[in-house]
Short mmCIF file of C-alpha atoms and ligand atoms in Angstrom, two decimals:
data_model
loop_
_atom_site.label_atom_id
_atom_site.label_comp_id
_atom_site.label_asym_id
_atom_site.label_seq_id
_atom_site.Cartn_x
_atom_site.Cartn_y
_atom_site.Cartn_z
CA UNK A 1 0.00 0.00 0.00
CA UNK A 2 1.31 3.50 -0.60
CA UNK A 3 2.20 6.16 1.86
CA UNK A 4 4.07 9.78 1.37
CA UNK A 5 6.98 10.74 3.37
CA UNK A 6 7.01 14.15 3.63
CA UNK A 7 9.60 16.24 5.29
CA UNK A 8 8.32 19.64 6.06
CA UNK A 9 9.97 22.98 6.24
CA UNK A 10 10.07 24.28 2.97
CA UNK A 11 8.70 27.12 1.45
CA UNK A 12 7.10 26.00 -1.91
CA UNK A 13 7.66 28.28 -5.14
CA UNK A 14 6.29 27.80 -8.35
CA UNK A 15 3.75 27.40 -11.09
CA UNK A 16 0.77 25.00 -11.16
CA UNK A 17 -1.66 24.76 -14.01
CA UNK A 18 -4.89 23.65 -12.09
CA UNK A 19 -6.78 20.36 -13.45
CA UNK A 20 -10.13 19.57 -14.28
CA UNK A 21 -12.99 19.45 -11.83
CA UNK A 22 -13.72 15.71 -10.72
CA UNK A 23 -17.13 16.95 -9.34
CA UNK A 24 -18.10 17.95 -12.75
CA UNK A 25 -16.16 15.54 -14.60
CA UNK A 26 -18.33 12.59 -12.78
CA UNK A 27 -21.79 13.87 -13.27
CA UNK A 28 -21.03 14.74 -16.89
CA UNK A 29 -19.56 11.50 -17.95
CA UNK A 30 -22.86 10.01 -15.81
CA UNK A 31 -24.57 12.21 -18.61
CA UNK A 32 -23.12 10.51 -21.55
CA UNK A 33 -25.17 7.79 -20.64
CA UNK A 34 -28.46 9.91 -22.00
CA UNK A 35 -26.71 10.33 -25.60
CA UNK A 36 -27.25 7.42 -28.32
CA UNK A 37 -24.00 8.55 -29.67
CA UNK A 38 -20.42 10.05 -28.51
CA UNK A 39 -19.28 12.54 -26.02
CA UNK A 40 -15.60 13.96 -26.09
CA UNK A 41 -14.83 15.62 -22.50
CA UNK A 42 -11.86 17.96 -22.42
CA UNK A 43 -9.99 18.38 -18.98
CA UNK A 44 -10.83 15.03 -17.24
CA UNK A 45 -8.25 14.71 -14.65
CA UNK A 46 -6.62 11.09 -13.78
CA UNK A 47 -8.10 10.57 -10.73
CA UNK A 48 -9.18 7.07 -9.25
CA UNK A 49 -12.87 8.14 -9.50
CA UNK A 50 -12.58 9.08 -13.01
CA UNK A 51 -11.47 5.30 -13.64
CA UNK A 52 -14.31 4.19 -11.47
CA UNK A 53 -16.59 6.09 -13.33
CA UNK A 54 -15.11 4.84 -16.13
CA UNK A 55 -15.53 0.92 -15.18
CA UNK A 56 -19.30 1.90 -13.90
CA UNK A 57 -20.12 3.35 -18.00
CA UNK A 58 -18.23 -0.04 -18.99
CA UNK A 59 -20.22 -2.02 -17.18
CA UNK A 60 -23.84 -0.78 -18.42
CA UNK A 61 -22.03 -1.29 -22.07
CA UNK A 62 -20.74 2.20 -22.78
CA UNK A 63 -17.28 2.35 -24.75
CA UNK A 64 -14.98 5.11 -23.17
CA UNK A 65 -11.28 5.57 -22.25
CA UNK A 66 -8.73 8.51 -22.12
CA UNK A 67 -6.32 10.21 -24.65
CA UNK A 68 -3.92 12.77 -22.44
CA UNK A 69 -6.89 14.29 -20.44
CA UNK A 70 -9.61 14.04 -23.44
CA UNK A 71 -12.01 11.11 -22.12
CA UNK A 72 -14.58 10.06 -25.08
CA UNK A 73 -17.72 7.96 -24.07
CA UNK A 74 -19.68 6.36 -26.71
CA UNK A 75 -23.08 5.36 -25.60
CA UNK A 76 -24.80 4.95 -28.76
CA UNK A 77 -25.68 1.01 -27.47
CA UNK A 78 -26.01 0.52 -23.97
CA UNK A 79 -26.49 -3.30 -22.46
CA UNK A 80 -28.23 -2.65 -19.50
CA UNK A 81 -29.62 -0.60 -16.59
CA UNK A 82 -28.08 -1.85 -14.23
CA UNK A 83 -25.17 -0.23 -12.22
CA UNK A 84 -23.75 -3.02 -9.58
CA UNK A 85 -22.46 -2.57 -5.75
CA UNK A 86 -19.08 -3.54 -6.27
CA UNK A 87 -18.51 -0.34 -8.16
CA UNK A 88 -20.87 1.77 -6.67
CA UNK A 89 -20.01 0.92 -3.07
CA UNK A 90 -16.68 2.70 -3.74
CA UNK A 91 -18.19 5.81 -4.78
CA UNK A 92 -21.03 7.28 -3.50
CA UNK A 93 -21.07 9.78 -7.03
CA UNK A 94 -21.96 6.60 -9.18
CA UNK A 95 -25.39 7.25 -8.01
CA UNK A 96 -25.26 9.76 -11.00
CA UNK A 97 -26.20 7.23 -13.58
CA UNK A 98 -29.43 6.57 -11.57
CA UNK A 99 -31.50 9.87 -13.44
CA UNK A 100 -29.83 9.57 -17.27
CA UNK A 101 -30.38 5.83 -16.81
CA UNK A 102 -33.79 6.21 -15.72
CA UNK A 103 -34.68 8.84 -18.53
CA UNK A 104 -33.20 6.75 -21.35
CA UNK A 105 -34.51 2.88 -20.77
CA UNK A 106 -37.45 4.06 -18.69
CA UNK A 107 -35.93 1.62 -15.59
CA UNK A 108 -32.85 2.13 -13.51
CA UNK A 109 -31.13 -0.36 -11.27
CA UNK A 110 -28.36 1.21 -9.03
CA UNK A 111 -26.85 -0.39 -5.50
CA UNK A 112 -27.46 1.94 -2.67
CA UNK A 113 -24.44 3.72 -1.82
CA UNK A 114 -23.10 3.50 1.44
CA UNK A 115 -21.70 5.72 4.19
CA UNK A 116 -18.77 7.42 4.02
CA UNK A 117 -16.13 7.90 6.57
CA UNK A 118 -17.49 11.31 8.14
CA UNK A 119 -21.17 9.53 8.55
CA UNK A 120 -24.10 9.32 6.79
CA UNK A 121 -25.26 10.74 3.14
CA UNK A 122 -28.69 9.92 2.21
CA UNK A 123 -29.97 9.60 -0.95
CA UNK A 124 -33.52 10.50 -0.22
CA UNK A 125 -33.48 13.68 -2.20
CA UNK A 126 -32.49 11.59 -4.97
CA UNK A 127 -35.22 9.14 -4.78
CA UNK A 128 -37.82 12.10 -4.48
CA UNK A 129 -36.83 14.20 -7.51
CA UNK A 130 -37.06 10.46 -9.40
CA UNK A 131 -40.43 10.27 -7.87
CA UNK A 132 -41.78 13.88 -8.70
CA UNK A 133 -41.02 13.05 -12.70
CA UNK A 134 -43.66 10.42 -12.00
CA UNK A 135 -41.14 7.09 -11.26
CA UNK A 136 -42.31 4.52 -8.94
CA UNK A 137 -39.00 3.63 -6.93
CA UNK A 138 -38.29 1.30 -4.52
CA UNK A 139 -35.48 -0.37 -2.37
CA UNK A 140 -34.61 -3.84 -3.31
CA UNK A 141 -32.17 -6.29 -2.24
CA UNK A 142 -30.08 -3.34 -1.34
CA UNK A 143 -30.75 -1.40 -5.06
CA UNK A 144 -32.77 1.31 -5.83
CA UNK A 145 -34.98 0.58 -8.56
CA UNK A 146 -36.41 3.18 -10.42
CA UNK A 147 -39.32 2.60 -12.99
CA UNK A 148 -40.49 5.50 -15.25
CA UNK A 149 -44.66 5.66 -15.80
CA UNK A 150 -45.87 4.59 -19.40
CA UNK A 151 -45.09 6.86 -21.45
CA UNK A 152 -41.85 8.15 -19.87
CA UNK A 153 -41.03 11.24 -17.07
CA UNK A 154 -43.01 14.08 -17.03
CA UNK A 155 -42.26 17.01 -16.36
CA UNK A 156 -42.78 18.19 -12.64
CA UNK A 157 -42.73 21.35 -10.16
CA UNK A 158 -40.15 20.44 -7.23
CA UNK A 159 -38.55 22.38 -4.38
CA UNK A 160 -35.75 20.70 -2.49
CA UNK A 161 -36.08 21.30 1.32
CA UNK A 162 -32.16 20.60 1.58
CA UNK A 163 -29.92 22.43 -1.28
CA UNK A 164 -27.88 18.85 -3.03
CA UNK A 165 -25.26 19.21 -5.43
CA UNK A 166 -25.88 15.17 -6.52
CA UNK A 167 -30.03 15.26 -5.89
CA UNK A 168 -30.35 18.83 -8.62
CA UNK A 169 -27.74 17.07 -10.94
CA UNK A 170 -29.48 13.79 -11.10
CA UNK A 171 -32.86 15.41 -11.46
CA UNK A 172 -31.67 17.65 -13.95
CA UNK A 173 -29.97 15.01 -16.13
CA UNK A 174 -34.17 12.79 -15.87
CA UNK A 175 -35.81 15.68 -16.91
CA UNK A 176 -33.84 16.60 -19.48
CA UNK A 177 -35.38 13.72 -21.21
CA UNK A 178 -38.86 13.61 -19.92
CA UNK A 179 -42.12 15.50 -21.41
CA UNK A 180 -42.91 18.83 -20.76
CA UNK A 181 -41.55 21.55 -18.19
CA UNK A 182 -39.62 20.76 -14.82
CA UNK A 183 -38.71 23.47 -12.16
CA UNK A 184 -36.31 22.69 -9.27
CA UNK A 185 -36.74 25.09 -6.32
CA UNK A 186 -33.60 25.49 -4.15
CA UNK A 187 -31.22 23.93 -6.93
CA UNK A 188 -27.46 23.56 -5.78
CA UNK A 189 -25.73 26.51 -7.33
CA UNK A 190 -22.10 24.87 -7.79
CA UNK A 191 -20.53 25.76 -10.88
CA UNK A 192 -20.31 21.49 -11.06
CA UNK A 193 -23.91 21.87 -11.10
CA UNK A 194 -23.77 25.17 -13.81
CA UNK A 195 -20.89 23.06 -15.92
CA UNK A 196 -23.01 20.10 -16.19
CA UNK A 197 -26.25 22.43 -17.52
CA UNK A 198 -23.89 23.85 -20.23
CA UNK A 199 -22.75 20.34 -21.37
CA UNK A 200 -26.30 19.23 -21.32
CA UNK A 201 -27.36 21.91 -23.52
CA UNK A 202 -24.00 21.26 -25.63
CA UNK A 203 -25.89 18.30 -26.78
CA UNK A 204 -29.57 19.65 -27.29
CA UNK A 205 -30.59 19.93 -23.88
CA UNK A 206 -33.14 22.98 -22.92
CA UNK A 207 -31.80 23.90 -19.64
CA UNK A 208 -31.75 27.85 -18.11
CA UNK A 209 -30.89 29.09 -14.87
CA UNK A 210 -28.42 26.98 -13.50
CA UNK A 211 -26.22 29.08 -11.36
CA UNK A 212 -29.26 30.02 -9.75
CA UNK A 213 -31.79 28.43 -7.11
CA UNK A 214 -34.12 28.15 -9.98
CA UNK A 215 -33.83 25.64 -12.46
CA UNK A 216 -36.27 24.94 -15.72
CA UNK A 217 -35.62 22.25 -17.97
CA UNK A 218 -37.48 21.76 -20.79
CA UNK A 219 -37.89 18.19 -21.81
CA UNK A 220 -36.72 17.16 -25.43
CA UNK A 221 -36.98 13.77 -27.34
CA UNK A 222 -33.08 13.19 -27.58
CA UNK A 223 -29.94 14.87 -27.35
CA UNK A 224 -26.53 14.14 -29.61
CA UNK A 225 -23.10 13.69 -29.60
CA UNK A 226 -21.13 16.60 -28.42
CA UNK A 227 -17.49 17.93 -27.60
CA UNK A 228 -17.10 20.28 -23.97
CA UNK A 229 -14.20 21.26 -22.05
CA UNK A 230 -14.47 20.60 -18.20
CA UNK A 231 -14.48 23.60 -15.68
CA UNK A 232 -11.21 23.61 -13.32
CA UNK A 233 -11.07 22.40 -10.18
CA UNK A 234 -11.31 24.78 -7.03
CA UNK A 235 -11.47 22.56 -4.50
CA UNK A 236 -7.41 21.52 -6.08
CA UNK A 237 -6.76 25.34 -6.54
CA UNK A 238 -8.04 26.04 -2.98
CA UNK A 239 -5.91 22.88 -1.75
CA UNK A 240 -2.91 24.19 -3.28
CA UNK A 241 -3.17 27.73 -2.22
CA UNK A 242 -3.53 26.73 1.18
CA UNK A 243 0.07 24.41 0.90
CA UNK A 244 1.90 27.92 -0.42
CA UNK A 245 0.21 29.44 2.52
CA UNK A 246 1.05 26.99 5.37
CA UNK A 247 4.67 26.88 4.57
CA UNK A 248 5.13 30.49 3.73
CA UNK A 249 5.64 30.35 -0.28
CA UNK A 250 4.88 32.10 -3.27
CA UNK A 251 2.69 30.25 -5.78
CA UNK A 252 0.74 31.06 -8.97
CA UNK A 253 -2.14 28.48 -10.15
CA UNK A 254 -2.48 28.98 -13.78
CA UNK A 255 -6.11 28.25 -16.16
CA UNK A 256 -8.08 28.63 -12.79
CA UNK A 257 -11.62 30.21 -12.58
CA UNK A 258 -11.07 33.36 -9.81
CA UNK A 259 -14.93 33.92 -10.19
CA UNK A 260 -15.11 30.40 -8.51
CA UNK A 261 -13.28 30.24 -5.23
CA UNK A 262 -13.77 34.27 -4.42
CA UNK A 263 -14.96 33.46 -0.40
CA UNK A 264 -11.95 30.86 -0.57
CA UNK A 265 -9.65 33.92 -1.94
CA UNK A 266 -10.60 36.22 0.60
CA UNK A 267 -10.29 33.75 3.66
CA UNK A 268 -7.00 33.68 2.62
CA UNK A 269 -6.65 37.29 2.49
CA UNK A 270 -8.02 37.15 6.14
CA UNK A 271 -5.25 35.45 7.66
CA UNK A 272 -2.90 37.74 6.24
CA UNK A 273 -1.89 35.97 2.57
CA UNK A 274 -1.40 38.39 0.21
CA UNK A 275 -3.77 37.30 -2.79
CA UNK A 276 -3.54 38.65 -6.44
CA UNK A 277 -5.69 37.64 -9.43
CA UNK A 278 -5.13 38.26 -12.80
CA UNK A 279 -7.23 36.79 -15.82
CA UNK A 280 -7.51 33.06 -15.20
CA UNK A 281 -3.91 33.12 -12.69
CA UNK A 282 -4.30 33.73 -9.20
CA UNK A 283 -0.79 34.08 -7.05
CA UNK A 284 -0.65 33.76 -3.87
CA UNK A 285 2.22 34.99 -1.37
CA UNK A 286 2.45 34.35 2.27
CA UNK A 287 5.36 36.28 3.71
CA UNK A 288 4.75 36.31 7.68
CA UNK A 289 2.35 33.79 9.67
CA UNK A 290 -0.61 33.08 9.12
CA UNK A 291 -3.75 35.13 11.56
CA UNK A 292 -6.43 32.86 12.68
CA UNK A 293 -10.07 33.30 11.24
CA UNK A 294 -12.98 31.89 11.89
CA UNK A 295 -14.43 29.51 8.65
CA UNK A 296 -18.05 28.11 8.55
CA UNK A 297 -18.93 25.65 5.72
CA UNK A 298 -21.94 26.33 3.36
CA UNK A 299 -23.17 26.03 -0.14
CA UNK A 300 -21.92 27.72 -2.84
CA UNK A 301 -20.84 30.69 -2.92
CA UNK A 302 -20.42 29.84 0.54
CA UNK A 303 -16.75 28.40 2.41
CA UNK A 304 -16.95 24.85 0.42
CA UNK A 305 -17.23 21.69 3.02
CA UNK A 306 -14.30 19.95 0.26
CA UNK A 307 -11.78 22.96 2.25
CA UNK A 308 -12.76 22.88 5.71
CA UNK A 309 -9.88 20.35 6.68
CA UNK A 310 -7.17 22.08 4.94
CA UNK A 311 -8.05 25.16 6.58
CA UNK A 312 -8.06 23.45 9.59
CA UNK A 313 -4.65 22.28 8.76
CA UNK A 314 -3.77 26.18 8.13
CA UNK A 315 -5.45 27.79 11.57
CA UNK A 316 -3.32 24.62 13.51
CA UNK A 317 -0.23 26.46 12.97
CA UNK A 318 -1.78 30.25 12.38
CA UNK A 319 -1.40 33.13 15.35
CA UNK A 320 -4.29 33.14 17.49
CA UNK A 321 -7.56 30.93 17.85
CA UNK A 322 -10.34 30.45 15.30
CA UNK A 323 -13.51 28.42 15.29
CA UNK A 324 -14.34 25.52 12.01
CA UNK A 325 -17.97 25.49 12.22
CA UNK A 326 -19.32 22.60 9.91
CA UNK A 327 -22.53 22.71 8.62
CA UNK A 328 -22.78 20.65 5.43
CA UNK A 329 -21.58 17.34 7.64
CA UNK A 330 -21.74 17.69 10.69
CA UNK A 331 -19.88 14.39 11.29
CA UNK A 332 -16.77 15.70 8.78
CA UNK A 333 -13.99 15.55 11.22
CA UNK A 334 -11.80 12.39 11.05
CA UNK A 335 -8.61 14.29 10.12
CA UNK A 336 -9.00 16.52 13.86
CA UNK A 337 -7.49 12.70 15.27
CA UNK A 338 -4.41 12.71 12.67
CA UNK A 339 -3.85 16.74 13.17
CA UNK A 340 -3.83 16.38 16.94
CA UNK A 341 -1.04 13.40 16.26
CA UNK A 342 0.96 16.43 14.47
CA UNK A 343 0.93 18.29 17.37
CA UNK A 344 -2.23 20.81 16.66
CA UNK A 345 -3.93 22.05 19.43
CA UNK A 346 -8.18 21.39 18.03
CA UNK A 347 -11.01 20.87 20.62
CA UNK A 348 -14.31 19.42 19.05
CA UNK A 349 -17.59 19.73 20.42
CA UNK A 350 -20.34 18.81 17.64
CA UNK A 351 -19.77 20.37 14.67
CA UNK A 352 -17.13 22.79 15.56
CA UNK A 353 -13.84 22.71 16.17
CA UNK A 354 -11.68 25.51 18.26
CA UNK A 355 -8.34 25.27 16.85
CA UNK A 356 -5.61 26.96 19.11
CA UNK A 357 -2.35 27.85 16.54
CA UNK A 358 0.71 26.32 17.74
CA UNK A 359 3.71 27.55 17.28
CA UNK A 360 5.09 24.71 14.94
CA UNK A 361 3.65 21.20 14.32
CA UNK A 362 6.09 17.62 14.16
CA UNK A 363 6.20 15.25 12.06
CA UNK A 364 4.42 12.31 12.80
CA UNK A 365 2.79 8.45 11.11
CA UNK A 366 -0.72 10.06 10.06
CA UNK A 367 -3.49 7.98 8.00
CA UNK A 368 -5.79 9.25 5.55
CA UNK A 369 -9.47 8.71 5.91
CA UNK A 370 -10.94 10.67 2.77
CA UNK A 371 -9.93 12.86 0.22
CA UNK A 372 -9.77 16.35 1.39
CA UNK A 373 -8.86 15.16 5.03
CA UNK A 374 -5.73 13.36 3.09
CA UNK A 375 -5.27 16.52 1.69
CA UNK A 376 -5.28 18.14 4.65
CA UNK A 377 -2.32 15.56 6.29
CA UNK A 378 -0.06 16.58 3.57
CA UNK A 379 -0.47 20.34 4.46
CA UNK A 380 0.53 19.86 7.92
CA UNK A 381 3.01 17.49 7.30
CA UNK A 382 4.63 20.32 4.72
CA UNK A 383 4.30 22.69 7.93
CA UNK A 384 5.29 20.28 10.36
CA UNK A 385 9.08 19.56 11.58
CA UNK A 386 10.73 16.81 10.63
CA UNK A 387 9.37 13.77 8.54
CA UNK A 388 5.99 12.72 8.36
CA UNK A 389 4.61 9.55 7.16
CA UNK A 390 0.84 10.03 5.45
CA UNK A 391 -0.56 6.38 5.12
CA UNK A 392 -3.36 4.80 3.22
CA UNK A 393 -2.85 7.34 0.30
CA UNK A 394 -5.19 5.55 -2.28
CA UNK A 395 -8.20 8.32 -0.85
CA UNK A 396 -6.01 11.07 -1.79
CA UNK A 397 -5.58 9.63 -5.22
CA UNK A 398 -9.27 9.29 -5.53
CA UNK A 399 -9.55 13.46 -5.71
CA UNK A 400 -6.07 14.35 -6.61
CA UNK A 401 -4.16 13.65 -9.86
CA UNK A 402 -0.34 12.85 -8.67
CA UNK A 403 -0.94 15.51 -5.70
CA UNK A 404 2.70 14.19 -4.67
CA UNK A 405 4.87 14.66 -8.08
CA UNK A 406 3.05 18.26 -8.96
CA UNK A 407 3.34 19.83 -5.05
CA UNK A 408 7.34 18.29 -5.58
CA UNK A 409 7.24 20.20 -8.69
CA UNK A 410 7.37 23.57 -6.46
CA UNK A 411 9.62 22.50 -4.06
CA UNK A 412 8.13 19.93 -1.35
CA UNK A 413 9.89 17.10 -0.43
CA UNK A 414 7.97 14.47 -0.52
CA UNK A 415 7.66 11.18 -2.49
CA UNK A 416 5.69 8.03 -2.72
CA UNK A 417 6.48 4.57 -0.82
CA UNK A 418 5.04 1.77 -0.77
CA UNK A 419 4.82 0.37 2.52
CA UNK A 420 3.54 -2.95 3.62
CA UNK A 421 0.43 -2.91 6.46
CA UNK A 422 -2.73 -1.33 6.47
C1 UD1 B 501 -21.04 16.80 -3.54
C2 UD1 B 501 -19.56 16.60 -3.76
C3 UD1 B 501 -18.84 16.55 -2.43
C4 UD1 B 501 -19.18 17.75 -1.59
C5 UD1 B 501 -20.68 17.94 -1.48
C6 UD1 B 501 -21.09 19.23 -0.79
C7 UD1 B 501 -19.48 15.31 -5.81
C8 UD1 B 501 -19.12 14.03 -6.47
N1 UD1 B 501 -19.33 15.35 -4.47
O1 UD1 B 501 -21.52 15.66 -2.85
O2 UD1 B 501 -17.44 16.50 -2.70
O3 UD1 B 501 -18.64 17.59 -0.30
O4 UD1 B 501 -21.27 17.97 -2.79
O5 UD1 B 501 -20.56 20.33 -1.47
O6 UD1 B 501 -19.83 16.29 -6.43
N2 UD1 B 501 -28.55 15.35 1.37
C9 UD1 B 501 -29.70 14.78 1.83
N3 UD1 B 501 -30.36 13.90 1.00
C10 UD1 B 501 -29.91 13.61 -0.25
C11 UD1 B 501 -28.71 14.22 -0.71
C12 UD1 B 501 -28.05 15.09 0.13
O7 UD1 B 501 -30.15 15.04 2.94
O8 UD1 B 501 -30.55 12.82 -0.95
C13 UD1 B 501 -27.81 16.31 2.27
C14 UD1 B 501 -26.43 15.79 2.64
O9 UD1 B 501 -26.47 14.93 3.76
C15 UD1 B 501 -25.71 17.09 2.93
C16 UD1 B 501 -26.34 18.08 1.94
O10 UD1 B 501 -27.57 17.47 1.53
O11 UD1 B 501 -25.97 17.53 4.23
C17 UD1 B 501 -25.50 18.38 0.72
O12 UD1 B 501 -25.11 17.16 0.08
P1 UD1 B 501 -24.92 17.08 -1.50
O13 UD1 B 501 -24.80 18.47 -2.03
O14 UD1 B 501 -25.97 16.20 -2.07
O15 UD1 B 501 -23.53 16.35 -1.63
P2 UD1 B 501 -23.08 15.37 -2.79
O16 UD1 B 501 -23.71 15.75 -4.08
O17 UD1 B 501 -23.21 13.96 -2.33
#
């Protein structure tokens, strides 16, 4: 199994270009599935739930692979409806294909996923939006099965009680497909959510006012092959500012979407990083420590949930005390256990954590338990004297495309081991 040993101490310098965004590249290559015919995705990082993705279109009989970072999907014949547990216990985002398989064979077959590491993440939402456009669904054998009315979805009127990035996608992607006029109150605003619309549409879709907590999508009788390019990914960007800021560099993330990660950019402002965008480059220089802030998680254009453990990371060795208030998951904590092993100072009490800067943070054997909280290991290991061992590294590589090789491209020292154990 692979681990990162990571000696911290040193500044980082450099360039990055930022990558694709996996949380639209998953949802649109879900989308593929409602195209009798080929879709060529531009900017599709290498990530391990890209590949899964990848295995999940294989396995309902869609032909897809990658050239460079151009993934094509051709779903002109599909075999089945069917998306099975093995795949889609590993990542909870397969449960994309449940609304674009549902619209095109009028039946959808997809395994419950499960729970993820910081608790529970229901699927209800889901399951309702399926059942507004008139589908009958129920829990089988550990599957949700979806069946659409005769005739196909219609169009419905719905208002989400909870705003869900996954529940407006997968409603959005059904009704793009069904008759007549759908409305989703309280959409999810992410620019995932706005990126999959425009691909939609790409391919004859009638979707407006995505970006906003009103969506209408007009139903149409197919859609066709297309070509898009994939938005970039601010939850990397916002990772990778926050290692120039924790070990007092200088960066510049090149092709990155400012208009994107603006509460994100001024955070960092807050605790003192000096922040300058221009066009798509945003550089970032952090030449004394860091203050502490206070950060609450919310939906966009809120603090992003995907950040709150890096920032963590940050406050653990910023001046002064700040408060992580968590509101998306409450349960989202499982790195505060590895940071304390660093030497941070955090006390939790439901979902917030007070996190008391220390002066300096030491190295330490720390294990990954999801993506961003991996994420957030290697920022305090950068920090942290001495040499650090980050284990179980396969989460990181689910949400970060060779996080090790491009953060040693600006000066980190760390590399990749494999390591026998857990
Ligand atoms: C997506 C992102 C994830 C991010 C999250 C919040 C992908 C692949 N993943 O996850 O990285 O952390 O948005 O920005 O894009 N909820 C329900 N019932 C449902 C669905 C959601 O109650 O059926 C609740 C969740 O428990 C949570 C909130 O809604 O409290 C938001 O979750 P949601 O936006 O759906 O997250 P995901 O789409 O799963």
């Amino acid at each position: 199994m692979d681990a990162f040993r990571v000696r911290g101490g040193v500044p980082l310098q450099g360039t990055i270009e930022v990558g694709g965004a996996k949380n639209a590249a998953l949802p649109i290559l879900a989308a593929a599935l409602l195209i009798p015919g080929r879709t060529f995705l531009r900017r599709v990082p290498h990530l391990r739930d890209v590949e899964t993705m990848r295995r999940v279109l294989e396995g309902l009989g869609a032909r897809g692979g990658y050239t460079d970072h151009c993934f094509e999907v051709d779903a002109t014949d599909l075999a089945g409806h069917e998306a099975p547990w093995d795949l889609v216990r590993t990542m909870r985002a397969s449960i994309y294909v449940l609304g674009p398989l549902l619209a095109r064979f009028g039946r959808a077959r997809v395994a419950l996923p499960g729970g993820c590491a910081w608790g529970p993440r229901p699927v209800d939402l889901h399951i309702k939006g399926m059942e507004a456009l008139g589908a009958q669904v129920s829990l089988e054998h550990g599957d949700i099965l979806a069946v659409a009315p005769p005739g196909g979805l219609r169009g419905a009127h719905l208002a989400f009680d909870v705003s869900s990035v996954g529940a407006t996608g997968n409603v959005m992607m059904a009704a793009c497909l069904a008759k007549g006029e759908t409305v989703i109150e309280n959409a999810a605003r992410e620019p995932d959510i706005v990126a999959l619309a425009d691909f939609l549409n790409a391919a004859g879709a009638r979707i407006e006012g995505q970006g906003t907590t009103t969506v209408r999508i007009r139903g149409v009788a197919s859609l066709h092959s297309t070509e898009f390019e994939n938005i970039p990914d601010r939850i990397e960007l916002g990772t990778y500012l926050a290692a120039a800021a924790i070990t007092g560099g200088e960066v510049t993330l090149e092709k990155a979407r400012p208009d994107h990660c603006g509460i994100v950019l001024d955070r960092l402002r807050d605790m003192g990083a000096q922040v300058l965008v221009e066009a798509d480059c945003i550089h970032l220089r952090a030449s004394e420590r860091l203050r502490a802030i206070d950060v609450t998680t919310q939906v966009y254009p809120g603090f992003p949930t995907d950040l709150q453990a890096q920032f963590m990371a940050l406050l653990s060795v910023a001046e002064g005390s700040g408060l992580v208030t968590e509101t998306i998951y409450p349960d989202r904590f499982t790195h505060v256990p590895e940071l304390r092993r660093l030497g941070a100072d955090i006390q939790l009490k439901n979902n917030v954590a007070a996190v008391r800067g220390v002066a300096a943070l030491s190295g330490a054997h720390v294990t990954s338990t999801d993506i961003r909280a991996s994420s957030a290991l290697v920022l305090a290991a950068l920090a942290a004297k001495g040499e650090s061992w980050i284990h179980r590294v396969y989460h990181i590589d689910r949400g970060y495309e060779r996080i090790e090789v491009r953060l040693a491209g600006i000066g980190a020292d760390i590399v990749r081991e494999s390591v026998s154990g857990p």
